[in-house]
Amino acid sequence: MIHDNAPIVTGNASILEGNSFKAEDAAALPDRERSLIERREARLGSAYRLFYKKPVELVRGHGAHVWDAAGDEYLDLYNNVPTLGHAHPAVVDAVTRQMSTLNTHTRYLHAAILDYSEDLCATLPGDDYQTMFVCTGSEANDLALRVGRTFTGGQAWIATSEAYHGNTALVTAHSPSLAGAEQMDPTLRVIDPPDTYRHGSSDRAGAAFLAQVRRAIEDIEKSNEGFAGLIADSSFSSDGVFTGESGMITAAIDLVHEHGGIFIADEVQPGFARTGEAFWGFARHGLVPDIVTTGKPMGNGFPVAGMIARHHVLEPFSSTRPYFNTFGGNPVAIAAAQAVLDTIHAEGLQQHALEVGRAFRAALSELAANHPAIGDVRGAGLYTALELVTDRDTKTPATSLGLAVIEGLRRRGVLTSVCGPGNNILKLRPPLAFAADDIPRAIDALDAVLSEAAH
Ligand code: PMP
């Protein structure tokens, strides 16, 4: 459905409100946590959201494991930012070495940024991509929307209903998951993601997605806004993780191109080998994006991000305005990014994600036999969604169960969170260091928590 573009501001931004600490939870906390929360409130203000009713104070990490201030250890099933693993030595060494040598910016010549760009572009489906470096996924998408508007001359973008693309003014206005709290761009057309679970197959989900894209384009073409294109995370992460089968969204992207729009592949979540089947999420569907944006996993936690565009798409923007980003692509950021890319290749982490992810989903599917609340297990590589429902026939989202399960997992030393509009979809997205040995612990914890919840 094409949603009404009228701004609805309720203060509820679905993506940030699920699994979030509420002020009324403070009374039950130990003194140390309560005091840290009071200091946050006093000095950081109240816009930030903490995870969990009993927030976790993490002080150390290694691989897919983290430790809190009391020394308790947790299995991290949530964090894709330290994509190789927490405190990975290759990144620590590279950053330390470069920081001890020189850190400047892109107004001086430096070979490392060129070596990295060449290596990064070698992973893309074409030899005409060019990279501009920024510090966050939000900045990458902000730049991508500007580049796309300049190239097409159009204003209006299409995005999915729970998409999150970042936090700048422009990108916030194109992130429908924030629509309860922020005003959307009046030209934005919002469509449903290809929900493979409710449509019952990738073919049907892809056809429904295509129909929605078609209607949105028709709607834009009836206006005088001009069609800019579609921005999407090809694994639809915050919509609920709909990786689908290869090719599911190809026809929709072809239609965008036929109508003169561009496709921005937001790879902040599925990129850098996570899906196992390909290095990039869009590559699973055989797509050739006009622009690729990257962020979180690119530097294993060091702030480095990129906007990678095909030469002819970037040219109208880059030939008419200079661009500078003080921290973007500095030698330390590039050292981190290079170490991540090299380690993914050297340690075969794409294949690892493929194999361990498959084994994890197989174990989760077995668990589903004993737990009727598990409606669907889906994903690719080390990106898995476990959808909880109140009834498998109606597929009704089990909203309160989702939040209860992640609280229960936290009590049992397993960290994760929820996604999707009903907060009923567990997002299982560990560092790629997550190994086959970690699977039984995750399964046992889920088994225990779901059994508790059923009684
Ligand atoms: N795009 C997607 C798909 C994301 O998940 C995020 C962050 N969660 C962003 C963009 C924004 O990235 P950042 O927080 O680095 O600005």
PDB file of N, CA, C and O in Angstrom, residues 44-90:
ATOM      1  N   LEU A  44      23.779  13.722  28.763  1.00  0.00           N
ATOM      2  CA  LEU A  44      23.571  13.385  27.348  1.00  0.00           C
ATOM      3  C   LEU A  44      22.171  13.767  26.883  1.00  0.00           C
ATOM      4  O   LEU A  44      21.877  13.752  25.693  1.00  0.00           O
ATOM      5  N   GLY A  45      21.288  14.074  27.840  1.00  0.00           N
ATOM      6  CA  GLY A  45      19.909  14.396  27.466  1.00  0.00           C
ATOM      7  C   GLY A  45      19.103  13.126  27.273  1.00  0.00           C
ATOM      8  O   GLY A  45      19.606  12.016  27.444  1.00  0.00           O
ATOM      9  N   SER A  46      17.848  13.293  26.880  1.00  0.00           N
ATOM     10  CA  SER A  46      16.954  12.135  26.909  1.00  0.00           C
ATOM     11  C   SER A  46      16.656  11.534  25.538  1.00  0.00           C
ATOM     12  O   SER A  46      15.797  10.672  25.421  1.00  0.00           O
ATOM     13  N   ALA A  47      17.372  11.953  24.492  1.00  0.00           N
ATOM     14  CA  ALA A  47      17.071  11.391  23.166  1.00  0.00           C
ATOM     15  C   ALA A  47      17.609   9.972  23.002  1.00  0.00           C
ATOM     16  O   ALA A  47      17.068   9.183  22.236  1.00  0.00           O
ATOM     17  N   TYR A  48      18.676   9.629  23.723  1.00  0.00           N
ATOM     18  CA  TYR A  48      19.268   8.291  23.579  1.00  0.00           C
ATOM     19  C   TYR A  48      18.354   7.225  24.141  1.00  0.00           C
ATOM     20  O   TYR A  48      17.597   7.465  25.067  1.00  0.00           O
ATOM     21  N   ARG A  49      18.466   6.012  23.569  1.00  0.00           N
ATOM     22  CA  ARG A  49      17.698   4.877  24.075  1.00  0.00           C
ATOM     23  C   ARG A  49      18.661   3.764  24.470  1.00  0.00           C
ATOM     24  O   ARG A  49      19.530   3.380  23.676  1.00  0.00           O
ATOM     25  N   LEU A  50      18.498   3.252  25.685  1.00  0.00           N
ATOM     26  CA  LEU A  50      19.287   2.099  26.138  1.00  0.00           C
ATOM     27  C   LEU A  50      18.535   0.824  25.806  1.00  0.00           C
ATOM     28  O   LEU A  50      17.308   0.799  25.828  1.00  0.00           O
ATOM     29  N   PHE A  51      19.264  -0.256  25.569  1.00  0.00           N
ATOM     30  CA  PHE A  51      18.645  -1.573  25.446  1.00  0.00           C
ATOM     31  C   PHE A  51      18.335  -2.120  26.840  1.00  0.00           C
ATOM     32  O   PHE A  51      19.104  -1.908  27.778  1.00  0.00           O
ATOM     33  N   TYR A  52      17.272  -2.873  26.941  1.00  0.00           N
ATOM     34  CA  TYR A  52      16.914  -3.717  28.088  1.00  0.00           C
ATOM     35  C   TYR A  52      16.362  -2.950  29.292  1.00  0.00           C
ATOM     36  O   TYR A  52      16.776  -1.836  29.585  1.00  0.00           O
ATOM     37  N   LYS A  53      15.477  -3.650  30.013  1.00  0.00           N
ATOM     38  CA  LYS A  53      14.925  -3.109  31.270  1.00  0.00           C
ATOM     39  C   LYS A  53      16.052  -2.975  32.285  1.00  0.00           C
ATOM     40  O   LYS A  53      16.048  -2.098  33.134  1.00  0.00           O
ATOM     41  N   LYS A  54      17.025  -3.902  32.217  1.00  0.00           N
ATOM     42  CA  LYS A  54      18.211  -3.813  33.077  1.00  0.00           C
ATOM     43  C   LYS A  54      19.388  -3.615  32.125  1.00  0.00           C
ATOM     44  O   LYS A  54      19.941  -4.594  31.604  1.00  0.00           O
ATOM     45  N   PRO A  55      19.742  -2.358  31.834  1.00  0.00           N
ATOM     46  CA  PRO A  55      20.771  -2.106  30.818  1.00  0.00           C
ATOM     47  C   PRO A  55      22.095  -2.805  31.161  1.00  0.00           C
ATOM     48  O   PRO A  55      22.399  -3.035  32.328  1.00  0.00           O
ATOM     49  N   VAL A  56      22.852  -3.122  30.114  1.00  0.00           N
ATOM     50  CA  VAL A  56      24.113  -3.843  30.286  1.00  0.00           C
ATOM     51  C   VAL A  56      25.260  -2.843  30.175  1.00  0.00           C
ATOM     52  O   VAL A  56      25.298  -2.046  29.234  1.00  0.00           O
ATOM     53  N   GLU A  57      26.195  -2.905  31.112  1.00  0.00           N
ATOM     54  CA  GLU A  57      27.391  -2.045  31.029  1.00  0.00           C
ATOM     55  C   GLU A  57      28.540  -2.908  30.522  1.00  0.00           C
ATOM     56  O   GLU A  57      29.164  -3.661  31.272  1.00  0.00           O
ATOM     57  N   LEU A  58      28.815  -2.803  29.243  1.00  0.00           N
ATOM     58  CA  LEU A  58      29.861  -3.643  28.651  1.00  0.00           C
ATOM     59  C   LEU A  58      31.211  -2.964  28.786  1.00  0.00           C
ATOM     60  O   LEU A  58      31.345  -1.759  28.561  1.00  0.00           O
ATOM     61  N   VAL A  59      32.213  -3.762  29.135  1.00  0.00           N
ATOM     62  CA  VAL A  59      33.548  -3.173  29.326  1.00  0.00           C
ATOM     63  C   VAL A  59      34.628  -3.847  28.479  1.00  0.00           C
ATOM     64  O   VAL A  59      35.716  -3.315  28.321  1.00  0.00           O
ATOM     65  N   ARG A  60      34.342  -5.018  27.919  1.00  0.00           N
ATOM     66  CA  ARG A  60      35.387  -5.739  27.181  1.00  0.00           C
ATOM     67  C   ARG A  60      34.735  -6.695  26.195  1.00  0.00           C
ATOM     68  O   ARG A  60      33.616  -7.169  26.430  1.00  0.00           O
ATOM     69  N   GLY A  61      35.443  -6.967  25.075  1.00  0.00           N
ATOM     70  CA  GLY A  61      34.916  -7.917  24.107  1.00  0.00           C
ATOM     71  C   GLY A  61      36.029  -8.705  23.454  1.00  0.00           C
ATOM     72  O   GLY A  61      37.179  -8.246  23.368  1.00  0.00           O
ATOM     73  N   HIS A  62      35.682  -9.883  22.972  1.00  0.00           N
ATOM     74  CA  HIS A  62      36.637 -10.697  22.216  1.00  0.00           C
ATOM     75  C   HIS A  62      35.825 -11.621  21.314  1.00  0.00           C
ATOM     76  O   HIS A  62      34.972 -12.383  21.801  1.00  0.00           O
ATOM     77  N   GLY A  63      36.084 -11.561  20.010  1.00  0.00           N
ATOM     78  CA  GLY A  63      35.325 -12.415  19.082  1.00  0.00           C
ATOM     79  C   GLY A  63      33.842 -12.120  19.166  1.00  0.00           C
ATOM     80  O   GLY A  63      33.407 -10.972  19.039  1.00  0.00           O
ATOM     81  N   ALA A  64      33.044 -13.162  19.423  1.00  0.00           N
ATOM     82  CA  ALA A  64      31.589 -12.978  19.518  1.00  0.00           C
ATOM     83  C   ALA A  64      31.140 -12.922  20.975  1.00  0.00           C
ATOM     84  O   ALA A  64      29.983 -13.197  21.284  1.00  0.00           O
ATOM     85  N   HIS A  65      32.057 -12.562  21.881  1.00  0.00           N
ATOM     86  CA  HIS A  65      31.730 -12.568  23.308  1.00  0.00           C
ATOM     87  C   HIS A  65      32.076 -11.213  23.929  1.00  0.00           C
ATOM     88  O   HIS A  65      33.050 -10.576  23.535  1.00  0.00           O
ATOM     89  N   VAL A  66      31.254 -10.810  24.899  1.00  0.00           N
ATOM     90  CA  VAL A  66      31.494  -9.540  25.590  1.00  0.00           C
ATOM     91  C   VAL A  66      31.328  -9.756  27.091  1.00  0.00           C
ATOM     92  O   VAL A  66      30.674 -10.712  27.522  1.00  0.00           O
ATOM     93  N   TRP A  67      31.924  -8.875  27.881  1.00  0.00           N
ATOM     94  CA  TRP A  67      31.880  -8.987  29.334  1.00  0.00           C
ATOM     95  C   TRP A  67      31.371  -7.683  29.927  1.00  0.00           C
ATOM     96  O   TRP A  67      31.679  -6.596  29.426  1.00  0.00           O
ATOM     97  N   ASP A  68      30.589  -7.816  31.010  1.00  0.00           N
ATOM     98  CA  ASP A  68      30.083  -6.601  31.654  1.00  0.00           C
ATOM     99  C   ASP A  68      30.982  -6.212  32.828  1.00  0.00           C
ATOM    100  O   ASP A  68      31.973  -6.894  33.139  1.00  0.00           O
ATOM    101  N   ALA A  69      30.614  -5.099  33.469  1.00  0.00           N
ATOM    102  CA  ALA A  69      31.481  -4.534  34.515  1.00  0.00           C
ATOM    103  C   ALA A  69      31.622  -5.479  35.704  1.00  0.00           C
ATOM    104  O   ALA A  69      32.620  -5.436  36.425  1.00  0.00           O
ATOM    105  N   ALA A  70      30.640  -6.356  35.886  1.00  0.00           N
ATOM    106  CA  ALA A  70      30.718  -7.304  37.010  1.00  0.00           C
ATOM    107  C   ALA A  70      31.513  -8.553  36.634  1.00  0.00           C
ATOM    108  O   ALA A  70      31.677  -9.461  37.448  1.00  0.00           O
ATOM    109  N   GLY A  71      31.978  -8.621  35.376  1.00  0.00           N
ATOM    110  CA  GLY A  71      32.771  -9.773  34.938  1.00  0.00           C
ATOM    111  C   GLY A  71      31.942 -10.868  34.296  1.00  0.00           C
ATOM    112  O   GLY A  71      32.477 -11.907  33.899  1.00  0.00           O
ATOM    113  N   ASP A  72      30.628 -10.656  34.163  1.00  0.00           N
ATOM    114  CA  ASP A  72      29.791 -11.687  33.529  1.00  0.00           C
ATOM    115  C   ASP A  72      29.965 -11.651  32.015  1.00  0.00           C
ATOM    116  O   ASP A  72      30.028 -10.571  31.405  1.00  0.00           O
ATOM    117  N   GLU A  73      30.002 -12.835  31.416  1.00  0.00           N
ATOM    118  CA  GLU A  73      30.249 -12.964  29.970  1.00  0.00           C
ATOM    119  C   GLU A  73      28.927 -13.170  29.230  1.00  0.00           C
ATOM    120  O   GLU A  73      28.006 -13.799  29.750  1.00  0.00           O
ATOM    121  N   TYR A  74      28.832 -12.657  28.014  1.00  0.00           N
ATOM    122  CA  TYR A  74      27.634 -12.800  27.177  1.00  0.00           C
ATOM    123  C   TYR A  74      28.035 -13.263  25.778  1.00  0.00           C
ATOM    124  O   TYR A  74      29.097 -12.891  25.277  1.00  0.00           O
ATOM    125  N   LEU A  75      27.142 -14.025  25.164  1.00  0.00           N
ATOM    126  CA  LEU A  75      27.290 -14.354  23.744  1.00  0.00           C
ATOM    127  C   LEU A  75      26.605 -13.234  22.962  1.00  0.00           C
ATOM    128  O   LEU A  75      25.418 -12.963  23.187  1.00  0.00           O
ATOM    129  N   ASP A  76      27.350 -12.617  22.066  1.00  0.00           N
ATOM    130  CA  ASP A  76      26.816 -11.485  21.318  1.00  0.00           C
ATOM    131  C   ASP A  76      26.200 -11.977  19.999  1.00  0.00           C
ATOM    132  O   ASP A  76      26.921 -12.312  19.067  1.00  0.00           O
ATOM    133  N   LEU A  77      24.877 -11.988  19.956  1.00  0.00           N
ATOM    134  CA  LEU A  77      24.186 -12.399  18.724  1.00  0.00           C
ATOM    135  C   LEU A  77      23.667 -11.187  17.957  1.00  0.00           C
ATOM    136  O   LEU A  77      22.873 -11.340  17.038  1.00  0.00           O
ATOM    137  N   TYR A  78      24.096 -10.011  18.350  1.00  0.00           N
ATOM    138  CA  TYR A  78      23.452  -8.815  17.821  1.00  0.00           C
ATOM    139  C   TYR A  78      24.362  -7.894  16.999  1.00  0.00           C
ATOM    140  O   TYR A  78      23.930  -7.280  16.034  1.00  0.00           O
ATOM    141  N   ASN A  79      25.635  -7.817  17.386  1.00  0.00           N
ATOM    142  CA  ASN A  79      26.435  -6.694  16.879  1.00  0.00           C
ATOM    143  C   ASN A  79      27.199  -7.019  15.600  1.00  0.00           C
ATOM    144  O   ASN A  79      28.136  -7.807  15.596  1.00  0.00           O
ATOM    145  N   ASN A  80      26.792  -6.329  14.535  1.00  0.00           N
ATOM    146  CA  ASN A  80      27.486  -6.495  13.250  1.00  0.00           C
ATOM    147  C   ASN A  80      28.529  -5.408  13.030  1.00  0.00           C
ATOM    148  O   ASN A  80      29.213  -5.406  12.018  1.00  0.00           O
ATOM    149  N   VAL A  81      28.637  -4.461  13.948  1.00  0.00           N
ATOM    150  CA  VAL A  81      29.639  -3.407  13.762  1.00  0.00           C
ATOM    151  C   VAL A  81      31.048  -3.988  13.905  1.00  0.00           C
ATOM    152  O   VAL A  81      31.869  -3.853  12.995  1.00  0.00           O
ATOM    153  N   PRO A  82      31.331  -4.707  14.998  1.00  0.00           N
ATOM    154  CA  PRO A  82      32.617  -5.403  15.054  1.00  0.00           C
ATOM    155  C   PRO A  82      32.504  -6.664  14.192  1.00  0.00           C
ATOM    156  O   PRO A  82      32.411  -7.782  14.698  1.00  0.00           O
ATOM    157  N   THR A  83      32.482  -6.469  12.888  1.00  0.00           N
ATOM    158  CA  THR A  83      32.050  -7.558  12.007  1.00  0.00           C
ATOM    159  C   THR A  83      32.973  -8.765  12.065  1.00  0.00           C
ATOM    160  O   THR A  83      32.534  -9.911  12.027  1.00  0.00           O
ATOM    161  N   LEU A  84      34.280  -8.523  12.199  1.00  0.00           N
ATOM    162  CA  LEU A  84      35.217  -9.658  12.299  1.00  0.00           C
ATOM    163  C   LEU A  84      35.122 -10.290  13.675  1.00  0.00           C
ATOM    164  O   LEU A  84      35.383 -11.474  13.851  1.00  0.00           O
ATOM    165  N   GLY A  85      34.835  -9.470  14.661  1.00  0.00           N
ATOM    166  CA  GLY A  85      34.804  -9.886  16.052  1.00  0.00           C
ATOM    167  C   GLY A  85      35.274  -8.720  16.894  1.00  0.00           C
ATOM    168  O   GLY A  85      36.010  -7.847  16.412  1.00  0.00           O
ATOM    169  N   HIS A  86      34.826  -8.701  18.143  1.00  0.00           N
ATOM    170  CA  HIS A  86      35.226  -7.615  19.051  1.00  0.00           C
ATOM    171  C   HIS A  86      36.745  -7.617  19.208  1.00  0.00           C
ATOM    172  O   HIS A  86      37.365  -8.677  19.348  1.00  0.00           O
ATOM    173  N   ALA A  87      37.333  -6.426  19.178  1.00  0.00           N
ATOM    174  CA  ALA A  87      38.778  -6.233  19.433  1.00  0.00           C
ATOM    175  C   ALA A  87      39.640  -7.117  18.525  1.00  0.00           C
ATOM    176  O   ALA A  87      40.638  -7.682  18.963  1.00  0.00           O
ATOM    177  N   HIS A  88      39.244  -7.223  17.258  1.00  0.00           N
ATOM    178  CA  HIS A  88      40.025  -8.102  16.363  1.00  0.00           C
ATOM    179  C   HIS A  88      41.463  -7.566  16.220  1.00  0.00           C
ATOM    180  O   HIS A  88      41.667  -6.398  15.866  1.00  0.00           O
ATOM    181  N   PRO A  89      42.471  -8.428  16.447  1.00  0.00           N
ATOM    182  CA  PRO A  89      43.859  -7.940  16.476  1.00  0.00           C
ATOM    183  C   PRO A  89      44.320  -7.325  15.157  1.00  0.00           C
ATOM    184  O   PRO A  89      45.150  -6.391  15.173  1.00  0.00           O
ATOM    185  N   ALA A  90      43.803  -7.792  14.013  1.00  0.00           N
ATOM    186  CA  ALA A  90      44.257  -7.224  12.728  1.00  0.00           C
ATOM    187  C   ALA A  90      43.887  -5.744  12.640  1.00  0.00           C
ATOM    188  O   ALA A  90      44.670  -4.920  12.145  1.00  0.00           O
TER     189      ALA A  90
END
